[in-house]
Short mmCIF file of C-alpha atoms in Angstrom, two decimals:
data_model
loop_
_atom_site.label_atom_id
_atom_site.label_comp_id
_atom_site.label_asym_id
_atom_site.label_seq_id
_atom_site.Cartn_x
_atom_site.Cartn_y
_atom_site.Cartn_z
CA UNK F 1 0.02 -0.13 0.06
CA UNK F 2 1.54 3.39 -0.92
CA UNK F 3 0.96 6.19 1.18
CA UNK F 4 1.45 9.79 -0.04
CA UNK F 5 2.59 12.20 3.00
CA UNK F 6 1.28 15.44 3.58
CA UNK F 7 3.94 18.15 3.36
CA UNK F 8 2.06 20.74 5.80
CA UNK F 9 2.06 19.67 9.63
CA UNK F 10 -1.42 19.29 10.69
CA UNK F 11 -3.32 19.01 14.05
CA UNK F 12 -4.65 15.91 13.22
CA UNK F 13 -3.20 12.70 12.36
CA UNK F 14 -5.04 10.04 9.81
CA UNK F 15 -4.41 6.30 10.07
CA UNK F 16 -5.78 3.82 7.69
CA UNK F 17 -5.44 -0.02 8.22
CA UNK F 18 -7.10 -2.80 6.32
CA UNK F 19 -9.33 -5.22 8.28
CA UNK F 20 -8.64 -8.96 7.74
CA UNK F 21 -9.04 -12.09 9.41
CA UNK F 22 -6.01 -13.55 11.32
CA UNK F 23 -4.26 -16.70 10.42
CA UNK F 24 -3.28 -19.82 12.50
CA UNK F 25 0.19 -19.47 14.09
CA UNK F 26 2.90 -22.01 12.20
CA UNK F 27 6.05 -22.98 13.74
CA UNK F 28 8.78 -25.38 12.31
CA UNK F 29 9.15 -28.42 14.64
CA UNK F 30 12.56 -29.67 15.07
CA UNK F 31 12.91 -33.24 16.43
CA UNK F 32 15.37 -36.01 16.61
CA UNK F 33 15.66 -39.45 17.91
CA UNK F 34 16.30 -40.37 21.46
CA UNK F 35 19.83 -41.72 20.95
CA UNK F 36 21.03 -38.41 19.14
CA UNK F 37 22.95 -35.90 21.38
CA UNK F 38 20.15 -33.67 22.15
CA UNK F 39 17.93 -36.56 23.48
CA UNK F 40 14.43 -35.43 24.84
CA UNK F 41 15.43 -31.57 24.78
CA UNK F 42 13.72 -30.59 21.46
CA UNK F 43 10.54 -32.49 22.50
CA UNK F 44 10.53 -30.82 25.90
CA UNK F 45 11.14 -27.43 24.40
CA UNK F 46 8.09 -27.91 22.15
CA UNK F 47 5.87 -29.15 25.05
CA UNK F 48 6.83 -25.89 26.86
CA UNK F 49 6.27 -23.76 23.85
CA UNK F 50 2.76 -22.16 24.26
CA UNK F 51 1.88 -22.01 20.69
CA UNK F 52 1.91 -25.64 20.05
CA UNK F 53 -1.05 -27.87 20.44
CA UNK F 54 -0.86 -30.09 23.56
CA UNK F 55 -0.32 -33.86 22.54
CA UNK F 56 0.50 -32.81 19.14
CA UNK F 57 3.40 -30.80 19.40
CA UNK F 58 4.96 -32.06 16.09
CA UNK F 59 2.01 -30.35 13.93
CA UNK F 60 3.03 -27.05 12.13
CA UNK F 61 -0.17 -25.38 12.94
CA UNK F 62 -0.57 -24.04 16.53
CA UNK F 63 -3.54 -22.84 18.70
CA UNK F 64 -2.68 -19.12 18.43
CA UNK F 65 -3.61 -16.84 15.94
CA UNK F 66 -1.30 -14.46 13.88
CA UNK F 67 -2.42 -10.84 13.04
CA UNK F 68 -1.67 -9.76 9.33
CA UNK F 69 1.78 -8.54 9.04
CA UNK F 70 1.27 -6.86 5.60
CA UNK F 71 -1.36 -5.62 3.51
CA UNK F 72 -1.88 -8.87 1.58
CA UNK F 73 -3.80 -9.57 -1.52
CA UNK F 74 -7.34 -8.50 -2.52
CA UNK F 75 -9.25 -10.74 -4.73
CA UNK F 76 -12.15 -9.80 -7.04
CA UNK F 77 -15.47 -10.63 -5.34
CA UNK F 78 -14.32 -10.32 -1.98
CA UNK F 79 -15.02 -7.43 0.69
CA UNK F 80 -12.49 -4.93 1.24
CA UNK F 81 -12.70 -3.59 4.83
CA UNK F 82 -10.71 -0.61 6.27
CA UNK F 83 -10.42 1.15 9.56
CA UNK F 84 -10.07 4.78 9.35
CA UNK F 85 -9.03 6.94 12.63
CA UNK F 86 -8.54 10.63 12.72
CA UNK F 87 -6.58 11.64 16.00
CA UNK F 88 -5.97 15.01 17.61
CA UNK F 89 -2.54 15.07 18.37
CA UNK F 90 -2.57 18.78 19.33
CA UNK F 91 -3.37 20.42 22.46
CA UNK F 92 -6.05 22.51 20.88
CA UNK F 93 -9.84 21.82 20.36
CA UNK F 94 -10.66 21.24 16.58
CA UNK F 95 -14.11 21.98 15.09
CA UNK F 96 -15.99 21.20 11.98
CA UNK F 97 -14.11 17.80 11.25
CA UNK F 98 -15.04 16.04 7.93
CA UNK F 99 -13.82 12.84 7.07
CA UNK F 100 -14.32 11.46 3.47
CA UNK F 101 -13.20 8.34 2.05
CA UNK F 102 -13.64 7.57 -1.96
CA UNK F 103 -12.52 4.54 -3.78
CA UNK F 104 -11.09 5.30 -7.37
CA UNK F 105 -11.27 2.51 -9.91
CA UNK F 106 -10.35 2.52 -13.31
CA UNK F 107 -13.85 3.26 -14.52
CA UNK F 108 -15.76 4.96 -11.33
CA UNK F 109 -15.19 6.82 -7.99
CA UNK F 110 -17.31 5.52 -5.23
CA UNK F 111 -18.09 7.07 -1.86
CA UNK F 112 -17.58 4.70 1.04
CA UNK F 113 -18.03 7.11 3.94
CA UNK F 114 -20.79 5.88 6.28
CA UNK F 115 -21.62 9.54 7.11
CA UNK F 116 -21.19 12.94 5.25
CA UNK F 117 -21.94 14.96 8.21
CA UNK F 118 -19.00 17.17 10.12
CA UNK F 119 -18.21 16.36 13.50
CA UNK F 120 -18.63 19.68 15.67
CA UNK F 121 -15.45 19.43 17.76
CA UNK F 122 -12.70 17.10 18.64
CA UNK F 123 -10.83 17.53 21.90
CA UNK F 124 -7.09 16.75 22.35
CA UNK F 125 -6.11 13.12 22.25
CA UNK F 126 -9.61 12.21 21.26
CA UNK F 127 -10.28 10.59 17.79
CA UNK F 128 -12.80 9.91 15.25
CA UNK F 129 -13.28 6.11 14.03
CA UNK F 130 -14.78 4.75 11.07
CA UNK F 131 -15.22 1.31 9.33
CA UNK F 132 -16.01 1.16 5.51
CA UNK F 133 -16.89 -1.82 3.56
CA UNK F 134 -16.76 -2.56 -0.30
CA UNK F 135 -17.46 -5.54 -2.27
CA UNK F 136 -14.55 -5.47 -4.93
CA UNK F 137 -16.08 -5.85 -8.38
CA UNK F 138 -13.21 -4.78 -10.85
CA UNK F 139 -9.85 -5.89 -11.20
CA UNK F 140 -6.77 -3.77 -11.73
CA UNK F 141 -5.48 -0.68 -9.61
CA UNK F 142 -7.62 0.79 -6.82
CA UNK F 143 -6.90 3.96 -4.92
CA UNK F 144 -8.53 4.81 -1.51
CA UNK F 145 -8.62 8.29 -1.29
CA UNK F 146 -9.07 9.78 2.32
CA UNK F 147 -9.64 13.44 2.84
CA UNK F 148 -9.86 15.28 6.10
CA UNK F 149 -11.01 19.11 6.46
CA UNK F 150 -11.25 20.90 9.72
CA UNK F 151 -11.05 24.28 11.43
CA UNK F 152 -8.67 25.60 14.05
CA UNK F 153 -9.62 27.45 17.38
CA UNK F 154 -8.50 30.54 15.46
CA UNK F 155 -10.71 30.02 12.66
CA UNK F 156 -8.40 28.87 10.23
CA UNK F 157 -9.83 26.03 7.66
CA UNK F 158 -7.28 23.34 6.73
CA UNK F 159 -7.45 20.51 4.48
CA UNK F 160 -5.38 17.17 3.81
CA UNK F 161 -5.45 13.97 1.80
CA UNK F 162 -3.85 10.64 1.83
CA UNK F 163 -3.77 8.10 -1.20
CA UNK F 164 -3.80 4.38 -0.54
CA UNK F 165 -2.98 2.38 -3.72
CA UNK F 166 -3.59 -1.39 -4.11
CA UNK F 167 -4.25 -4.05 -6.65
CA UNK F 168 -7.23 -6.35 -7.08
CA UNK F 169 -6.25 -9.69 -8.56
CA UNK F 170 -8.44 -12.38 -10.23
CA UNK F 171 -9.20 -15.28 -7.85
CA UNK F 172 -10.84 -17.91 -10.41
CA UNK F 173 -10.21 -18.65 -14.17
CA UNK F 174 -13.72 -19.69 -15.61
CA UNK F 175 -13.84 -21.20 -19.06
CA UNK F 176 -17.36 -22.62 -20.60
CA UNK F 177 -18.22 -24.67 -23.60
CA UNK F 178 -21.76 -25.22 -24.98
CA UNK F 179 -23.15 -28.42 -26.41
CA UNK F 180 -26.38 -28.32 -28.40
CA UNK F 181 -28.18 -31.73 -28.31
CA UNK F 182 -30.42 -33.27 -31.08
CA UNK F 183 -33.36 -31.71 -28.94
CA UNK F 184 -33.77 -28.31 -27.96
CA UNK F 185 -31.56 -29.01 -24.92
CA UNK F 186 -28.32 -27.14 -24.18
CA UNK F 187 -25.58 -28.71 -22.16
CA UNK F 188 -23.05 -26.09 -20.45
CA UNK F 189 -19.72 -27.26 -19.13
CA UNK F 190 -18.08 -24.66 -16.66
CA UNK F 191 -14.41 -25.27 -15.87
CA UNK F 192 -13.42 -23.39 -12.66
CA UNK F 193 -9.56 -23.04 -11.71
CA UNK F 194 -8.27 -21.59 -8.25
CA UNK F 195 -5.50 -19.30 -9.59
CA UNK F 196 -4.80 -17.99 -5.98
CA UNK F 197 -2.13 -19.48 -3.58
CA UNK F 198 -4.26 -20.81 -1.00
CA UNK F 199 -7.28 -23.51 -0.94
CA UNK F 200 -10.90 -22.41 -1.51
CA UNK F 201 -14.08 -24.18 -0.05
CA UNK F 202 -16.47 -23.99 -2.90
CA UNK F 203 -19.63 -23.16 -1.06
CA UNK F 204 -21.88 -22.64 -4.14
CA UNK F 205 -21.49 -22.88 -8.01
CA UNK F 206 -24.88 -22.44 -9.76
CA UNK F 207 -26.23 -21.37 -13.05
CA UNK F 208 -29.03 -18.57 -12.98
CA UNK F 209 -30.69 -19.47 -16.43
CA UNK F 210 -32.21 -16.69 -18.77
CA UNK F 211 -36.05 -16.25 -18.90
CA UNK F 212 -36.35 -18.78 -21.61
CA UNK F 213 -34.76 -21.84 -19.98
CA UNK F 214 -35.02 -24.17 -17.00
CA UNK F 215 -32.07 -25.50 -15.63
CA UNK F 216 -30.88 -28.88 -14.16
CA UNK F 217 -27.63 -29.44 -12.25
CA UNK F 218 -25.79 -32.45 -13.16
CA UNK F 219 -23.12 -32.28 -10.69
CA UNK F 220 -24.60 -34.97 -7.98
CA UNK F 221 -24.12 -38.68 -7.63
CA UNK F 222 -26.81 -40.77 -9.10
CA UNK F 223 -27.90 -43.43 -6.78
CA UNK F 224 -25.97 -41.77 -3.65
CA UNK F 225 -27.34 -39.82 -0.86
CA UNK F 226 -29.86 -37.07 -1.69
CA UNK F 227 -27.83 -34.04 -2.87
CA UNK F 228 -24.44 -35.58 -2.67
CA UNK F 229 -21.85 -33.76 -4.65
CA UNK F 230 -19.73 -35.56 -7.25
CA UNK F 231 -16.66 -33.82 -5.37
CA UNK F 232 -17.53 -35.32 -1.99
CA UNK F 233 -18.72 -33.52 1.18
CA UNK F 234 -15.63 -31.50 1.78
CA UNK F 235 -15.56 -29.11 -1.42
CA UNK F 236 -12.05 -27.98 -1.36
CA UNK F 237 -10.28 -26.51 -4.32
CA UNK F 238 -6.72 -26.44 -3.94
CA UNK F 239 -4.39 -23.87 -5.79
CA UNK F 240 -4.18 -24.36 -9.67
CA UNK F 241 -6.72 -26.96 -9.36
CA UNK F 242 -9.45 -27.20 -11.83
CA UNK F 243 -13.14 -28.58 -11.43
CA UNK F 244 -15.69 -29.19 -14.26
CA UNK F 245 -19.63 -28.46 -13.57
CA UNK F 246 -22.32 -29.68 -16.04
CA UNK F 247 -25.69 -28.09 -16.44
CA UNK F 248 -28.43 -28.81 -18.79
CA UNK F 249 -30.91 -26.39 -19.76
CA UNK F 250 -34.35 -26.89 -21.36
CA UNK F 251 -36.59 -24.28 -23.02
CA UNK F 252 -39.67 -23.52 -20.86
CA UNK F 253 -43.04 -25.08 -22.03
CA UNK F 254 -44.31 -21.73 -23.34
CA UNK F 255 -41.34 -21.34 -25.77
CA UNK F 256 -40.51 -25.06 -26.59
CA UNK F 257 -42.99 -24.91 -29.30
CA UNK F 258 -41.85 -21.49 -30.87
CA UNK F 259 -39.05 -22.93 -33.36
CA UNK F 260 -38.15 -19.49 -34.47
CA UNK F 261 -37.62 -17.96 -31.07
CA UNK F 262 -35.40 -20.77 -29.56
CA UNK F 263 -33.51 -20.72 -32.67
CA UNK F 264 -32.26 -17.20 -32.17
CA UNK F 265 -31.68 -17.72 -28.40
CA UNK F 266 -27.92 -16.95 -27.73
CA UNK F 267 -28.10 -15.71 -24.05
CA UNK F 268 -28.17 -18.72 -21.65
CA UNK F 269 -27.58 -17.44 -18.10
CA UNK F 270 -24.92 -16.40 -15.70
CA UNK F 271 -22.64 -18.23 -13.26
CA UNK F 272 -23.16 -17.59 -9.37
CA UNK F 273 -19.83 -18.74 -7.58
CA UNK F 274 -19.50 -18.43 -3.82
CA UNK F 275 -16.34 -19.63 -2.16
CA UNK F 276 -14.58 -19.19 1.45
CA UNK F 277 -10.95 -18.89 2.27
CA UNK F 278 -8.94 -18.31 5.30
CA UNK F 279 -11.22 -18.49 8.62
CA UNK F 280 -14.41 -18.10 6.65
CA UNK F 281 -13.74 -14.98 4.48
CA UNK F 282 -16.32 -15.10 1.84
CA UNK F 283 -15.96 -14.19 -1.86
CA UNK F 284 -18.66 -14.01 -4.86
CA UNK F 285 -18.40 -13.86 -8.33
CA UNK F 286 -21.14 -13.47 -11.09
CA UNK F 287 -20.20 -13.82 -14.70
CA UNK F 288 -21.49 -11.67 -17.38
CA UNK F 289 -24.44 -13.23 -19.45
CA UNK F 290 -23.10 -16.24 -21.38
CA UNK F 291 -23.80 -16.53 -24.85
CA UNK F 292 -23.62 -19.38 -27.32
CA UNK F 293 -23.63 -19.56 -31.11
CA UNK F 294 -27.21 -20.40 -32.01
CA UNK F 295 -27.56 -23.54 -33.91
CA UNK F 296 -28.13 -23.15 -37.58
CA UNK F 297 -31.12 -25.39 -38.34
CA UNK F 298 -31.89 -23.99 -41.73
CA UNK F 299 -35.48 -23.76 -42.96
CA UNK F 300 -36.51 -27.17 -41.87
CA UNK F 301 -35.52 -28.85 -38.88
CA UNK F 302 -35.74 -32.53 -38.58
CA UNK F 303 -35.17 -34.51 -35.10
CA UNK F 304 -36.53 -37.47 -33.43
CA UNK F 305 -38.95 -37.48 -30.64
CA UNK F 306 -38.79 -41.26 -30.30
CA UNK F 307 -36.31 -44.14 -31.13
CA UNK F 308 -35.64 -47.43 -29.28
CA UNK F 309 -32.07 -47.85 -27.91
CA UNK F 310 -31.84 -51.62 -29.36
CA UNK F 311 -33.45 -53.16 -32.26
CA UNK F 312 -33.43 -56.88 -33.53
CA UNK F 313 -31.76 -57.51 -36.93
CA UNK F 314 -34.45 -57.59 -39.86
CA UNK F 315 -37.14 -56.86 -37.70
CA UNK F 316 -39.21 -53.48 -38.37
CA UNK F 317 -39.30 -50.76 -35.77
CA UNK F 318 -40.92 -47.54 -35.15
CA UNK F 319 -39.44 -44.00 -34.74
CA UNK F 320 -41.32 -40.70 -34.62
CA UNK F 321 -39.74 -37.68 -36.43
CA UNK F 322 -40.64 -34.15 -35.60
CA UNK F 323 -40.47 -31.75 -38.68
CA UNK F 324 -40.34 -28.04 -37.68
CA UNK F 325 -40.43 -25.05 -39.95
CA UNK F 326 -37.92 -22.62 -39.06
CA UNK F 327 -38.52 -20.11 -41.70
CA UNK F 328 -40.60 -17.06 -42.15
CA UNK F 329 -43.08 -18.66 -44.83
CA UNK F 330 -45.48 -21.48 -45.26
CA UNK F 331 -44.19 -24.83 -46.78
CA UNK F 332 -45.77 -27.54 -48.76
CA UNK F 333 -43.79 -30.58 -47.95
CA UNK F 334 -43.25 -33.90 -49.56
CA UNK F 335 -41.34 -36.98 -48.14
CA UNK F 336 -39.02 -39.21 -49.83
CA UNK F 337 -37.45 -42.29 -48.11
CA UNK F 338 -34.40 -43.61 -49.88
CA UNK F 339 -32.91 -47.00 -48.62
CA UNK F 340 -29.18 -47.24 -47.79
CA UNK F 341 -26.77 -50.29 -47.68
CA UNK F 342 -28.05 -51.03 -43.88
CA UNK F 343 -31.52 -49.05 -43.53
CA UNK F 344 -34.40 -49.92 -45.41
CA UNK F 345 -37.63 -47.96 -45.03
CA UNK F 346 -41.20 -49.29 -45.10
CA UNK F 347 -44.05 -47.34 -46.68
CA UNK F 348 -44.79 -45.27 -49.42
CA UNK F 349 -42.20 -42.74 -50.70
CA UNK F 350 -43.06 -39.40 -52.14
CA UNK F 351 -46.14 -38.75 -49.99
CA UNK F 352 -47.31 -35.39 -49.49
CA UNK F 353 -47.32 -34.05 -45.85
CA UNK F 354 -49.24 -31.03 -46.56
CA UNK F 355 -48.73 -27.41 -45.75
CA UNK F 356 -46.65 -26.27 -42.55
CA UNK F 357 -46.95 -22.58 -41.37
CA UNK F 358 -43.89 -20.77 -39.90
CA UNK F 359 -42.69 -22.08 -36.36
CA UNK F 360 -45.34 -24.89 -36.80
CA UNK F 361 -44.40 -28.67 -36.47
CA UNK F 362 -45.59 -32.00 -37.20
CA UNK F 363 -44.90 -35.35 -35.61
CA UNK F 364 -44.44 -38.08 -38.29
CA UNK F 365 -44.42 -41.95 -37.35
CA UNK F 366 -42.09 -43.95 -39.65
CA UNK F 367 -40.92 -47.79 -39.89
CA UNK F 368 -37.76 -48.98 -40.94
CA UNK F 369 -35.42 -52.07 -40.48
CA UNK F 370 -31.73 -52.80 -40.62
CA UNK F 371 -30.21 -55.53 -42.48
CA UNK F 372 -26.74 -55.13 -40.68
CA UNK F 373 -25.81 -55.75 -37.23
CA UNK F 374 -24.04 -53.15 -35.04
CA UNK F 375 -24.38 -49.53 -34.49
CA UNK F 376 -26.11 -48.18 -37.44
CA UNK F 377 -26.83 -44.61 -38.81
CA UNK F 378 -30.26 -43.71 -39.75
CA UNK F 379 -30.14 -41.66 -43.10
CA UNK F 380 -32.08 -41.44 -46.52
CA UNK F 381 -34.76 -38.87 -45.75
CA UNK F 382 -35.46 -36.11 -48.14
CA UNK F 383 -38.01 -33.24 -47.90
CA UNK F 384 -39.04 -31.27 -50.70
CA UNK F 385 -40.79 -27.68 -50.57
CA UNK F 386 -42.95 -28.06 -53.51
CA UNK F 387 -43.64 -24.15 -53.34
CA UNK F 388 -39.97 -23.27 -54.15
CA UNK F 389 -39.02 -26.70 -55.41
CA UNK F 390 -36.16 -26.93 -52.59
CA UNK F 391 -35.07 -30.20 -51.46
CA UNK F 392 -33.49 -30.82 -47.78
CA UNK F 393 -31.57 -34.13 -47.23
CA UNK F 394 -30.93 -35.47 -44.09
CA UNK F 395 -28.36 -38.20 -43.37
CA UNK F 396 -26.88 -39.36 -39.90
CA UNK F 397 -30.28 -38.47 -38.04
CA UNK F 398 -29.55 -40.59 -35.14
CA UNK F 399 -27.90 -44.00 -34.32
CA UNK F 400 -29.53 -47.35 -33.36
CA UNK F 401 -27.84 -50.47 -31.93
CA UNK F 402 -29.01 -53.69 -34.09
CA UNK F 403 -28.35 -57.07 -32.47
CA UNK F 404 -29.11 -60.56 -33.41
CA UNK F 405 -32.32 -62.05 -31.84
CA UNK F 406 -30.82 -65.58 -31.83
CA UNK F 407 -28.92 -66.88 -28.92
CA UNK F 408 -26.69 -68.79 -30.98
CA UNK F 409 -25.60 -65.77 -32.89
CA UNK F 410 -26.39 -67.53 -36.35
CA UNK F 411 -27.43 -64.24 -38.04
#
């Protein structure tokens, strides 16, 4: 912390101290074997040391607390607390004392004073105390500006300022990835890394979705205790360690059927991260609105509403396709089904599906079979808009596992 000293001698003295939690006292235990020359001397000294834990003298952590020896680090999301004291060092009575504390950041200047009213008088050897708090929301250089104005007993008005400069560091590195499912679901993977030099207790990592989505957290153990985290009961994040959190977002029912609306949604929501550090000091970060690249469905989107996981070889099975008009015009659709090497469609190809309004959809049941075992890709559908004579081909719509129904595997 840099302090600019006032050149003029003043009747009042200003002291500013940062308020932080103490730390556990640590010592370096020195031990030796009984057959060594010191014998039991080192163990006896540690037992007599008041800072050690009785019965566990060899531990580095003691029972005492240590007050901060320096300014320390301030991280984004933490609460900056400072004690401001104005003391009358003179033998005069000082009047109309006004103490003002401002915090200057790279983008704004904030008033942190609890009261903006002046104190009527301050007798010799008396002081005015104040504690300020501020949740740090910007990284980079911060300057705490403390200004004091007062009037002497002879009516002279005096004024001085002091500047305290400190840096706000970044505590976490947050990276996000989006995965668009075949349905309208969106999966968000958040990678959070602790880039400080001390461990963190991750109290909460949640996703606040935008108004069009509902969110499901996928960070609990399936089949375990209710709400059991995948990271265990003690959710500590060591320095430079990284954790991955997963969330599933589904459109709300009132928006799910509006294909055009969901298609253009890029704002997903924001992450809310709360952690605790030394002796329970809390920090909180909220990311800006997370945005994804909107999937390009084109004019017509074809997805599957129902498909079996496993089917038998050369036996027909049912699927249900969902055809959505993502354009801004009405379409008159025709469906063609083309066989592939392994997939064979059942039914009439080239049938009319009728008109489909903008944003509307239709569910289409189809029957097909596979002539090849293994994991097969469903392909070979073609839609034609007879109004504009445009065709849309769909390959690799989904995959299905084809197995032999006979126990002797003679297929």
